[in-house]
Coordinates of C-alpha atoms in Angstrom, one line a residue:
Chain A
M207 CA 18.6 -18.4 27.7
T208 CA 22.4 -18.8 27.4
D209 CA 24.3 -15.7 28.3
V210 CA 26.7 -15.2 25.4
T211 CA 27.6 -11.6 26.0
T212 CA 30.7 -12.2 28.1
R213 CA 32.3 -15.1 26.1
T214 CA 35.6 -14.2 24.6
T215 CA 37.0 -15.4 21.3
T216 CA 38.6 -18.8 21.1
A217 CA 41.7 -19.7 19.2
T218 CA 39.7 -21.4 16.5
D219 CA 37.6 -18.3 15.9
P220 CA 39.4 -16.0 13.4
T221 CA 37.0 -13.1 14.0
P222 CA 38.8 -10.5 16.1
S223 CA 37.3 -9.4 19.5
L224 CA 35.3 -6.3 19.9
W225 CA 34.8 -4.4 23.2
S226 CA 31.6 -2.8 24.3
R227 CA 30.7 -0.4 27.1
T228 CA 27.4 1.0 28.1
V229 CA 26.6 4.0 30.3
E230 CA 23.3 5.5 31.4
V231 CA 22.8 9.0 29.8
D232 CA 20.3 11.8 30.1
H233 CA 17.0 10.9 28.7
A234 CA 16.3 14.2 27.0
A235 CA 19.9 14.5 25.6
A236 CA 19.6 11.0 24.2
G237 CA 16.2 11.9 22.6
A238 CA 17.7 14.9 20.9
V239 CA 20.2 12.8 19.0
L240 CA 18.0 9.8 18.0
S241 CA 16.9 11.0 14.6
G242 CA 20.5 11.6 13.6
G243 CA 21.2 7.9 13.7
E244 CA 22.2 6.2 10.5
W245 CA 20.2 3.3 11.8
C246 CA 17.0 3.9 13.6
W247 CA 14.2 2.0 15.3
L248 CA 11.5 4.2 16.8
A249 CA 8.9 1.9 18.4
P250 CA 6.2 2.6 21.0
D251 CA 8.2 1.1 23.9
V252 CA 11.8 1.3 22.7
E253 CA 13.8 3.8 20.7
L254 CA 17.2 2.9 19.2
A255 CA 19.6 4.7 17.0
G256 CA 22.9 3.6 15.7
W257 CA 26.0 5.2 14.1
G258 CA 28.8 3.6 12.2
S259 CA 29.5 -0.1 11.9
A260 CA 31.6 -2.3 14.2
A261 CA 30.6 -5.4 12.4
Q262 CA 28.4 -6.1 9.4
L263 CA 26.9 -9.1 7.7
T264 CA 25.6 -9.0 4.2
P265 CA 24.1 -12.4 3.4
D266 CA 23.8 -12.6 -0.4
D267 CA 22.3 -16.0 -1.1
E268 CA 19.9 -18.5 0.5
A269 CA 22.6 -20.4 2.4
T270 CA 24.3 -17.4 4.1
R271 CA 20.8 -15.9 4.7
A272 CA 19.7 -19.1 6.5
A273 CA 22.9 -19.0 8.5
A274 CA 22.6 -15.3 9.3
A275 CA 21.1 -15.6 12.8
G276 CA 23.7 -18.1 13.9
A277 CA 26.5 -15.9 12.4
L278 CA 25.2 -12.9 14.2
T279 CA 25.0 -14.8 17.5
R280 CA 28.7 -15.8 17.0
R281 CA 29.6 -12.3 16.2
F282 CA 27.9 -11.0 19.3
A283 CA 29.8 -13.7 21.3
T284 CA 33.1 -12.2 20.3
I285 CA 32.1 -8.9 21.9
V286 CA 33.4 -8.3 25.4
S287 CA 30.8 -6.4 27.4
E288 CA 29.6 -5.8 30.9
R289 CA 26.7 -7.8 32.3
D290 CA 23.4 -6.3 33.6
L291 CA 23.4 -3.4 31.3
P292 CA 21.8 -3.1 27.8
G293 CA 24.6 -4.1 25.5
P294 CA 25.3 -3.9 21.8
V295 CA 22.5 -4.4 19.3
A296 CA 22.3 -5.3 15.6
F297 CA 20.0 -3.6 13.1
A298 CA 18.6 -6.0 10.5
S299 CA 16.8 -5.5 7.2
L300 CA 16.4 -8.6 5.1
T301 CA 15.3 -8.9 1.5
F302 CA 11.8 -10.3 0.8
D303 CA 13.4 -13.0 -1.3
P304 CA 15.8 -15.0 0.8
A305 CA 17.9 -15.7 -2.3
A306 CA 18.3 -12.0 -3.2
V307 CA 21.3 -9.8 -2.7
G308 CA 20.8 -6.7 -0.4
S309 CA 20.1 -7.9 3.1
V310 CA 21.9 -5.8 5.8
L311 CA 22.8 -6.8 9.4
V312 CA 24.9 -4.3 11.3
I313 CA 26.3 -3.9 14.8
P314 CA 26.8 -0.1 15.0
R315 CA 29.8 1.4 16.8
T316 CA 27.5 3.7 18.8
V317 CA 24.0 2.9 19.9
V318 CA 21.7 5.3 21.8
R319 CA 18.7 3.6 23.4
R320 CA 15.7 4.8 25.3
R321 CA 13.3 2.6 27.2
D322 CA 11.1 2.8 30.2
G323 CA 12.0 6.5 30.8
R324 CA 15.7 5.7 30.9
A325 CA 18.5 6.1 28.3
W326 CA 21.8 4.4 27.6
L327 CA 24.8 4.9 25.3
T328 CA 26.7 1.9 24.1
V329 CA 30.0 2.1 22.3
V330 CA 31.5 -0.8 20.5
G331 CA 35.2 -0.7 19.3
G332 CA 38.2 -2.7 18.3
R333 CA 39.9 -2.0 21.7
P334 CA 38.6 -1.6 25.2
V335 CA 36.4 1.5 25.2
A336 CA 37.9 4.5 27.0
D337 CA 36.0 7.0 29.1
A338 CA 36.7 9.6 26.4
D339 CA 34.9 7.4 23.8
L340 CA 31.7 7.4 25.8
R341 CA 30.2 10.5 24.3
L342 CA 26.7 11.0 22.8
P343 CA 26.9 11.7 19.0
D344 CA 26.2 15.3 18.0
P345 CA 22.5 16.1 17.5
P346 CA 21.5 16.2 13.9
P347 CA 21.0 19.6 12.2
P348 CA 17.4 20.9 12.5
P349 CA 15.2 18.7 10.2
R350 CA 14.7 20.2 6.8
A351 CA 11.1 21.1 6.1
S352 CA 8.9 18.6 4.3
Q353 CA 9.9 18.6 0.6
R354 CA 7.7 18.6 -2.4
V355 CA 7.8 15.1 -3.8
R356 CA 7.3 14.7 -7.5
Y357 CA 6.1 11.6 -9.3
A358 CA 8.7 10.0 -11.5
G359 CA 6.9 6.9 -12.7
A360 CA 6.7 3.2 -11.7
S361 CA 8.8 0.1 -12.4
A362 CA 5.9 -1.6 -14.0
A363 CA 2.8 -0.3 -15.7
E364 CA -0.4 -0.2 -13.6
I365 CA -2.4 -1.8 -16.4
A366 CA -0.1 -4.8 -16.2
W367 CA -0.5 -4.9 -12.4
L368 CA -4.3 -4.8 -12.7
D369 CA -4.1 -7.6 -15.2
A370 CA -1.8 -9.6 -12.9
V371 CA -4.4 -9.2 -10.1
D372 CA -7.0 -10.5 -12.5
R373 CA -4.9 -13.5 -13.3
A374 CA -4.2 -14.1 -9.7
V375 CA -8.0 -14.1 -8.9
R376 CA -8.5 -16.6 -11.7
R377 CA -5.8 -18.9 -10.3
I378 CA -7.2 -18.6 -6.8
R379 CA -10.7 -19.5 -8.1
A380 CA -9.2 -22.4 -10.0
G381 CA -7.8 -23.6 -6.6
D382 CA -4.1 -23.2 -7.4
V383 CA -3.6 -21.0 -4.3
E384 CA -5.8 -19.5 -1.5
K385 CA -4.3 -16.1 -1.3
V386 CA -1.4 -14.2 -2.8
V387 CA 0.0 -10.7 -2.1
L388 CA 0.9 -8.6 -5.1
A389 CA 3.0 -5.5 -4.7
R390 CA 3.7 -2.5 -6.9
D391 CA 5.9 0.5 -6.6
R392 CA 6.0 4.2 -7.3
L393 CA 9.1 6.3 -8.0
V394 CA 9.4 9.8 -6.8
Y395 CA 12.1 12.5 -6.7
S396 CA 12.8 15.8 -5.1
D397 CA 15.0 18.8 -6.0
Q398 CA 17.0 18.3 -2.7
P399 CA 18.4 15.1 -1.3
F400 CA 15.8 13.6 1.1
D401 CA 16.5 14.1 4.8
L402 CA 16.0 10.5 6.1
G403 CA 16.1 11.5 9.8
A404 CA 13.5 14.1 9.3
L405 CA 11.4 11.7 7.3
A406 CA 11.7 9.1 10.1
L407 CA 10.5 11.7 12.7
R408 CA 7.5 12.7 10.6
L409 CA 6.5 9.1 10.2
R410 CA 6.9 8.6 13.9
E411 CA 4.7 11.6 14.6
R412 CA 2.0 10.5 12.1
F413 CA 2.1 6.8 13.1
P414 CA 3.0 6.7 16.8
D415 CA 1.8 3.2 17.3
C416 CA 3.8 1.8 14.4
F417 CA 7.5 0.7 14.1
T418 CA 9.4 3.5 12.4
F419 CA 12.7 2.2 10.9
R420 CA 15.6 3.5 9.0
V421 CA 18.1 0.9 7.8
A422 CA 20.5 1.5 4.8
G423 CA 18.2 3.8 2.9
L424 CA 15.0 1.9 3.7
V425 CA 12.7 4.2 5.7
G426 CA 9.2 3.4 6.8
A427 CA 6.7 3.0 9.6
S428 CA 5.3 -0.5 9.8
P429 CA 2.1 -1.4 11.7
E430 CA 2.9 -5.1 11.5
L431 CA 5.0 -6.7 14.3
L432 CA 6.5 -9.9 12.9
I433 CA 8.0 -11.0 16.2
R434 CA 9.0 -9.5 19.5
R435 CA 11.1 -11.6 21.9
A436 CA 11.8 -10.6 25.5
G437 CA 13.3 -13.5 27.3
D438 CA 11.0 -16.5 26.7
R439 CA 8.0 -14.3 25.9
V440 CA 7.1 -13.8 22.2
R441 CA 4.5 -11.7 20.5
S442 CA 3.4 -11.2 16.9
L443 CA 0.6 -9.0 15.4
V444 CA -1.0 -10.3 12.3
L445 CA -2.5 -7.7 10.0
A446 CA -4.4 -8.5 6.8
G447 CA -7.7 -7.0 5.5
T448 CA -7.8 -3.2 5.1
A449 CA -10.3 -0.5 4.7
R450 CA -10.1 3.3 4.6
R451 CA -10.8 5.7 7.5
G452 CA -14.1 7.5 7.6
V453 CA -14.5 11.2 7.2
D454 CA -16.2 11.4 10.6
D455 CA -16.7 9.0 13.6
T456 CA -20.0 7.6 12.3
E457 CA -18.7 6.7 8.9
D458 CA -15.4 5.5 10.5
R459 CA -17.4 3.1 12.8
R460 CA -19.5 1.9 9.9
I461 CA -16.5 1.2 7.7
G462 CA -14.8 -0.6 10.7
D463 CA -17.9 -2.7 11.4
D464 CA -18.2 -3.6 7.7
L465 CA -14.5 -4.6 7.8
L466 CA -15.0 -6.8 10.8
A467 CA -17.9 -8.5 9.0
S468 CA -16.4 -8.6 5.5
A469 CA -16.2 -12.2 4.3
K470 CA -13.6 -11.1 1.7
D471 CA -11.3 -9.5 4.3
L472 CA -11.7 -12.3 6.8
A473 CA -10.8 -14.7 4.1
E474 CA -7.7 -12.6 3.6
H475 CA -7.0 -12.4 7.3
R476 CA -7.4 -16.0 8.5
P477 CA -4.6 -17.7 6.5
A478 CA -2.2 -15.0 7.8
V479 CA -3.1 -16.0 11.4
V480 CA -2.9 -19.7 10.6
S481 CA 0.6 -19.3 9.1
V482 CA 1.9 -17.5 12.2
R483 CA 0.3 -20.0 14.5
A484 CA 1.7 -23.0 12.6
T485 CA 5.2 -21.5 12.8
L486 CA 5.1 -20.6 16.5
E487 CA 3.1 -23.5 17.9
P488 CA 6.0 -26.1 17.7
L489 CA 8.4 -23.6 19.3
T490 CA 6.2 -22.5 22.2
A491 CA 5.1 -24.1 25.5
R492 CA 2.0 -21.9 25.4
L493 CA 0.5 -19.9 22.6
D494 CA -2.5 -17.5 22.9
V495 CA -4.2 -16.4 19.7
E496 CA -7.1 -14.0 19.7
D497 CA -10.3 -15.8 18.7
S498 CA -11.4 -13.2 16.2
P499 CA -9.6 -10.1 14.8
H500 CA -9.9 -6.6 16.3
L501 CA -9.6 -3.3 14.5
L502 CA -6.3 -1.5 14.3
R503 CA -7.0 2.1 13.4
L504 CA -4.1 4.1 11.9
A505 CA -4.0 7.6 10.5
N506 CA -4.8 6.6 7.0
V507 CA -6.4 3.1 7.1
Q508 CA -7.9 0.5 9.4
H509 CA -6.7 -3.1 9.5
L510 CA -8.0 -6.4 10.8
A511 CA -5.5 -7.3 13.5
T512 CA -4.9 -10.5 15.5
S513 CA -2.6 -10.6 18.4
V514 CA -0.5 -13.7 19.0
M515 CA 1.4 -14.2 22.3
G516 CA 3.4 -17.1 23.6
T517 CA 6.1 -18.6 25.8
L518 CA 9.0 -20.2 24.1
A519 CA 9.6 -23.9 24.9
S520 CA 13.3 -23.5 24.2
P521 CA 15.6 -20.6 23.3
V522 CA 15.3 -19.4 19.7
D523 CA 16.6 -15.9 19.0
A524 CA 14.4 -13.1 17.6
L525 CA 16.1 -13.1 14.2
A526 CA 15.8 -16.8 13.8
L527 CA 12.1 -16.6 14.7
A528 CA 11.6 -13.8 12.2
Q529 CA 13.2 -15.8 9.5
R530 CA 11.0 -18.8 10.3
L531 CA 7.9 -16.6 10.2
H532 CA 8.9 -14.9 7.0
P533 CA 7.2 -14.7 4.5
T534 CA 3.9 -14.7 6.4
A535 CA 0.6 -14.9 4.5
A536 CA 0.3 -11.1 5.0
V537 CA 3.1 -10.5 2.5
G538 CA 3.4 -13.8 0.6
G539 CA 0.2 -15.8 0.6
T540 CA -1.1 -19.2 1.3
P541 CA 0.1 -21.9 0.8
T542 CA 3.4 -20.1 1.0
A543 CA 5.4 -22.0 -1.6
R544 CA 2.8 -21.8 -4.3
A545 CA 2.0 -18.2 -3.5
L546 CA 5.7 -17.3 -3.9
E547 CA 5.8 -19.0 -7.2
L548 CA 2.8 -17.0 -8.3
I549 CA 4.4 -13.8 -7.1
S550 CA 7.5 -14.4 -9.2
E551 CA 5.4 -15.3 -12.2
L552 CA 3.0 -12.3 -12.0
E553 CA 4.8 -9.5 -10.1
T554 CA 7.3 -7.7 -12.3
I555 CA 9.0 -5.6 -9.7
D556 CA 12.0 -6.4 -7.5
R557 CA 10.7 -6.1 -3.9
G558 CA 14.2 -5.6 -2.5
R559 CA 13.9 -5.3 1.3
Y560 CA 10.2 -4.2 1.1
A561 CA 8.0 -6.8 2.8
G562 CA 11.1 -8.4 4.4
P563 CA 11.9 -8.5 8.2
V564 CA 13.3 -5.3 9.6
G565 CA 14.2 -4.5 13.2
W566 CA 16.9 -5.1 15.9
V567 CA 18.3 -7.9 18.0
D568 CA 20.6 -8.0 20.9
A569 CA 23.3 -10.4 22.1
A570 CA 20.9 -12.3 24.3
G571 CA 18.7 -13.0 21.3
D572 CA 15.9 -10.6 22.3
G573 CA 14.7 -8.1 19.8
E574 CA 11.8 -6.8 17.7
L575 CA 11.3 -7.3 14.0
A576 CA 8.5 -5.8 11.9
I577 CA 7.6 -6.5 8.3
A578 CA 9.0 -3.6 6.2
L579 CA 5.7 -2.2 5.0
R580 CA 4.7 1.4 4.3
C581 CA 8.3 2.3 3.4
A582 CA 10.5 3.8 0.7
Q583 CA 13.9 2.9 -0.5
I584 CA 15.7 6.2 -0.7
D585 CA 18.8 7.1 -2.7
G586 CA 19.8 10.8 -2.6
T587 CA 17.0 12.7 -4.4
R588 CA 15.2 9.6 -5.6
A589 CA 12.9 7.3 -3.7
R590 CA 10.9 4.1 -4.5
L591 CA 7.7 3.7 -2.6
F592 CA 6.0 0.3 -2.2
A593 CA 2.6 -1.1 -1.5
G594 CA 0.9 -4.4 -1.8
A595 CA -2.5 -5.9 -1.5
G596 CA -3.7 -9.4 -0.5
I597 CA -5.6 -11.0 -3.3
V598 CA -8.3 -13.6 -2.6
G599 CA -11.0 -15.1 -4.8
D600 CA -13.4 -12.2 -4.3
S601 CA -10.9 -9.5 -5.0
L602 CA -11.7 -6.9 -7.6
P603 CA -8.6 -5.7 -9.4
E604 CA -9.7 -2.0 -9.4
S605 CA -10.3 -2.1 -5.6
E606 CA -6.9 -3.6 -5.0
L607 CA -5.4 -0.9 -7.3
E608 CA -7.2 1.7 -5.1
E609 CA -6.1 0.1 -1.9
T610 CA -2.4 0.3 -3.0
R611 CA -3.0 3.9 -4.2
L612 CA -4.1 4.8 -0.7
K613 CA -1.1 3.0 0.9
L614 CA 1.3 4.7 -1.5
R615 CA -0.3 8.0 -0.8
A616 CA 0.1 7.5 3.0
M617 CA 3.8 7.0 2.5
Q618 CA 4.2 9.8 0.0
S619 CA 2.4 12.3 2.3
A620 CA 5.0 11.7 5.0
F621 CA 7.8 13.0 2.8
Chain B
M91 CA -49.1 4.4 -10.4
A92 CA -47.8 3.0 -13.7
S93 CA -45.8 -0.2 -13.4
D94 CA -42.7 -1.0 -15.5
H95 CA -44.8 -3.4 -17.5
D96 CA -47.4 -0.9 -18.7
P97 CA -46.6 0.1 -22.3
L98 CA -45.1 3.6 -22.7
P99 CA -47.3 6.2 -24.5
P100 CA -46.3 5.9 -28.2
A101 CA -44.4 9.2 -28.2
D102 CA -42.2 8.2 -25.2
A103 CA -41.7 4.7 -26.8
A104 CA -40.3 6.4 -29.9
L105 CA -37.9 8.3 -27.7
A106 CA -36.9 5.1 -25.9
A107 CA -36.1 3.5 -29.2
A108 CA -34.0 6.5 -30.2
L109 CA -32.1 6.2 -27.0
S110 CA -31.2 2.6 -27.7
G111 CA -30.2 3.1 -31.4
P112 CA -27.5 5.1 -33.0
L113 CA -27.4 8.4 -31.2
P114 CA -27.7 11.8 -32.8
G115 CA -24.3 13.3 -33.4
E116 CA -22.5 10.0 -33.5
D117 CA -21.4 8.2 -36.7
A118 CA -24.4 6.0 -37.4
G119 CA -22.5 3.6 -39.6
A120 CA -19.9 2.8 -36.9
D121 CA -22.6 2.6 -34.3
V122 CA -24.5 -0.2 -36.1
E123 CA -21.7 -2.7 -35.4
L124 CA -22.1 -4.0 -31.8
L125 CA -19.0 -5.5 -30.2
T126 CA -18.6 -8.1 -27.4
L127 CA -16.2 -7.2 -24.6
E128 CA -13.5 -9.5 -26.2
Q129 CA -13.9 -7.7 -29.5
L130 CA -13.8 -4.4 -27.8
A131 CA -10.5 -5.5 -26.0
E132 CA -9.1 -6.5 -29.3
H133 CA -10.0 -3.3 -31.1
A134 CA -8.8 -1.1 -28.3
E135 CA -5.6 -3.3 -27.8
L136 CA -6.2 -3.5 -24.1
P137 CA -6.5 -6.5 -21.8
A138 CA -10.1 -7.6 -21.1
S139 CA -9.4 -7.5 -17.4
L140 CA -8.8 -3.7 -17.7
L141 CA -12.1 -3.2 -19.6
E142 CA -14.0 -5.2 -17.0
A143 CA -12.5 -3.0 -14.3
V144 CA -13.3 0.1 -16.2
E145 CA -16.9 -1.1 -16.7
R146 CA -17.3 -1.9 -12.9
E147 CA -16.0 1.6 -12.2
G148 CA -18.9 2.9 -14.3
L149 CA -16.7 4.4 -17.0
L150 CA -17.6 2.1 -19.7
I151 CA -21.4 1.8 -20.2
P152 CA -22.5 -1.1 -22.3
R153 CA -25.5 -1.2 -24.6
T154 CA -27.6 -3.9 -23.2
T155 CA -29.5 -6.1 -25.7
D156 CA -31.4 -9.0 -24.3
D157 CA -29.0 -9.4 -21.3
D158 CA -26.0 -9.3 -23.6
R159 CA -23.7 -6.4 -23.0
R160 CA -22.5 -4.9 -26.3
Y161 CA -20.2 -2.0 -27.1
T162 CA -19.7 0.3 -30.0
R163 CA -16.9 1.9 -32.0
A164 CA -17.5 5.0 -29.9
D165 CA -16.5 3.0 -26.9
V166 CA -13.3 2.0 -28.7
E167 CA -12.5 5.7 -29.3
A168 CA -13.2 6.6 -25.6
L169 CA -10.9 3.8 -24.4
R170 CA -8.2 4.9 -26.8
A171 CA -8.6 8.4 -25.4
G172 CA -8.2 7.0 -21.8
L173 CA -5.1 5.1 -22.9
A174 CA -3.7 8.3 -24.4
L175 CA -3.9 9.9 -20.9
V176 CA -2.2 6.8 -19.3
E177 CA 0.5 6.8 -22.0
A178 CA 1.1 10.5 -21.4
G179 CA 2.0 9.5 -17.8
L180 CA -1.2 9.6 -15.7
P181 CA -1.0 6.6 -13.4
L182 CA -4.0 4.4 -13.9
D183 CA -5.0 4.4 -10.2
E184 CA -5.0 8.2 -10.1
L185 CA -7.0 8.3 -13.3
F186 CA -9.6 5.9 -11.8
S187 CA -9.8 8.0 -8.7
L188 CA -10.4 11.2 -10.7
A189 CA -12.9 9.3 -12.9
R190 CA -14.8 8.1 -9.8
E191 CA -15.2 11.7 -8.7
H192 CA -16.2 12.8 -12.2
T193 CA -18.8 10.0 -12.4
T194 CA -20.4 10.8 -9.1
A195 CA -20.7 14.5 -10.0
M196 CA -21.8 13.9 -13.5
R197 CA -24.4 11.4 -12.6
T198 CA -26.1 14.0 -10.4
I199 CA -25.9 16.5 -13.2
A200 CA -27.2 14.0 -15.8
D201 CA -30.2 13.2 -13.6
H202 CA -30.9 16.9 -13.2
A203 CA -30.5 17.5 -16.9
V204 CA -33.0 14.7 -17.7
E205 CA -35.4 16.2 -15.2
L206 CA -35.2 19.5 -17.0
F207 CA -35.8 17.8 -20.3
V208 CA -38.9 16.1 -19.0
R209 CA -40.3 19.2 -17.3
F210 CA -39.5 21.9 -19.8
V211 CA -39.4 20.0 -23.2
R212 CA -41.2 16.8 -23.1
D213 CA -44.2 17.8 -20.9
P214 CA -45.0 21.0 -22.9
I215 CA -44.7 19.0 -26.2
R216 CA -47.2 16.5 -24.9
S217 CA -49.6 19.3 -23.9
Q218 CA -49.3 21.0 -27.3
A219 CA -49.1 18.1 -29.7
T220 CA -52.2 17.3 -31.8
D221 CA -51.7 13.5 -31.5
E222 CA -49.1 10.9 -30.4
D223 CA -47.4 10.9 -33.9
D224 CA -47.0 14.6 -33.7
A225 CA -45.7 14.4 -30.1
A226 CA -43.2 11.6 -31.2
A227 CA -41.9 13.6 -34.1
R228 CA -41.4 16.7 -32.0
L229 CA -39.8 14.8 -29.2
L230 CA -37.4 13.1 -31.6
T231 CA -36.5 16.5 -33.2
A232 CA -35.9 18.0 -29.8
F233 CA -33.8 15.1 -28.7
G234 CA -31.8 15.1 -32.0
H235 CA -30.9 18.8 -31.4
M236 CA -30.4 18.7 -27.6
L237 CA -28.0 15.7 -27.2
P238 CA -25.3 16.9 -29.6
A239 CA -25.8 20.5 -28.3
T240 CA -25.3 19.2 -24.7
S241 CA -22.2 17.3 -25.7
T242 CA -20.7 20.4 -27.4
L243 CA -21.7 22.6 -24.4
V244 CA -20.2 20.3 -21.7
G245 CA -17.1 19.5 -23.8
H246 CA -16.4 23.1 -24.5
H247 CA -17.1 24.3 -21.0
F248 CA -15.0 21.7 -19.4
R249 CA -12.1 22.5 -21.8
R250 CA -12.4 26.2 -20.7
L251 CA -12.4 25.2 -17.1
L252 CA -9.3 23.0 -17.6
V253 CA -7.4 25.8 -19.4
N254 CA -8.2 28.3 -16.7
A255 CA -7.2 25.9 -14.0
A256 CA -3.9 25.3 -15.8
H257 CA -3.3 29.1 -16.1
D258 CA -4.0 29.5 -12.4
R259 CA -1.5 26.7 -11.6
L260 CA 1.2 28.2 -13.8
R261 CA 0.7 31.5 -12.0
E262 CA 1.4 29.6 -8.7
R263 CA 4.7 28.3 -10.4
M264 CA 3.4 24.7 -10.5

């Protein structure tokens, strides 16, 4: 991979330079401030929190969105930073629809990062970073207790959603598409403004194996890794096909075994694997895809999961990989183009950044992006919760309604 | 053991016929007209896809005549009542979930109630009746009284339970 972190601005580049400095900090002290970050990524093997904005990109149409990864790389290239230390990162949260307004890419002024039992503080500024600037942010106030969340409605009537699922099933049976994912939302409110940091912590606690994120009001815990890049190694985790957890171990195993054998769920799962493989195959020198899905058991549901691992043939940064993979069959459908048309025809809600890529990237192009699932868009005392279901020819509308109810409930219970 | 193909004793056959016709306590005139699912959807002003889902959930129970599923005006009224709950704000998914619980519980109770009818009403009638005609007449009379009575009893009791639950909830400040 090219090392872009120490390049300086050239005369032709009008973007002013930024300076970055990183120091190692106390692991526990760093942990105490993480949930106070305006931007957060709490994953099993890395924790990142960011404050403020040193640089921001807001792609608002298809062209700027397509150019976003390149634009971010160029922005990173203007940052003067030391080698051999974790440098600045960008948090990214992109809209589901590449043509929609609302995507956010930000390089925070301050980043706190924990990984492999160590912790670092990175400060980015418009001038060389002084020793005095290298201070951990103040820890957040103690998290507010879980708040009572009250139902405020939905953007679209459930009867219309149920009917949309029925129409989708007919279109699938007619051979128009193989699979399509239909989403719906639920609006909730509280008497007090929501505490986003506390919500992120609760999600983390409840879903420790998931990717908990907080980016510009979008807070969630996604089980679905869209792409992780570390050097030339890439990894993706495909999830599609869902069942509930059992009330005891025996029932749990039975439901899991049924899921692994379910023709309907396998029909939903396979196209998702095929779409990820088709995107990564031309980019990789080697690609290993699990032969058959395994079970991923989470607090509320169990999913069919297929792990995909590979070695890149040539450098492509994590954000560009995520954009090529998006939308996977797990959130769009198969074939992609026709599924997206059907979504815009049948689904009456605006997905915003729900089901879009969310995560972080660094100056070297490494990073980790999940699909923004099990999340809520929060604005003060109001929140919008999302859930979707993969529709195939065997889908029963009422079962899909129930699946999305359970997914919405999982998110709502974290508030 | 009697197989499904053995004819029912005449008195039980009369009861079976009564179960398939207009039910006691329901408007007989309205019940005569049997509707297809499409007609039901039209009368209830709801998408057919919703009614199919409601039926698969066990909440809409068709009259089956020669493999054709038919519905009555009473089903239209029940669907309108369900729609009233949705229009008042109950999310359809939560209503379905509640209804599934209700169906499971009520199916057990319905089986138990039928068992009680057989043991304590039908069997004694058969032992006391002078002949099959007498047994049939008595069975139909008992059924004619008991079905509306049960509907009243269950409806009233559930209303009281709801009101008490609401009082309790208000006491807890919602």
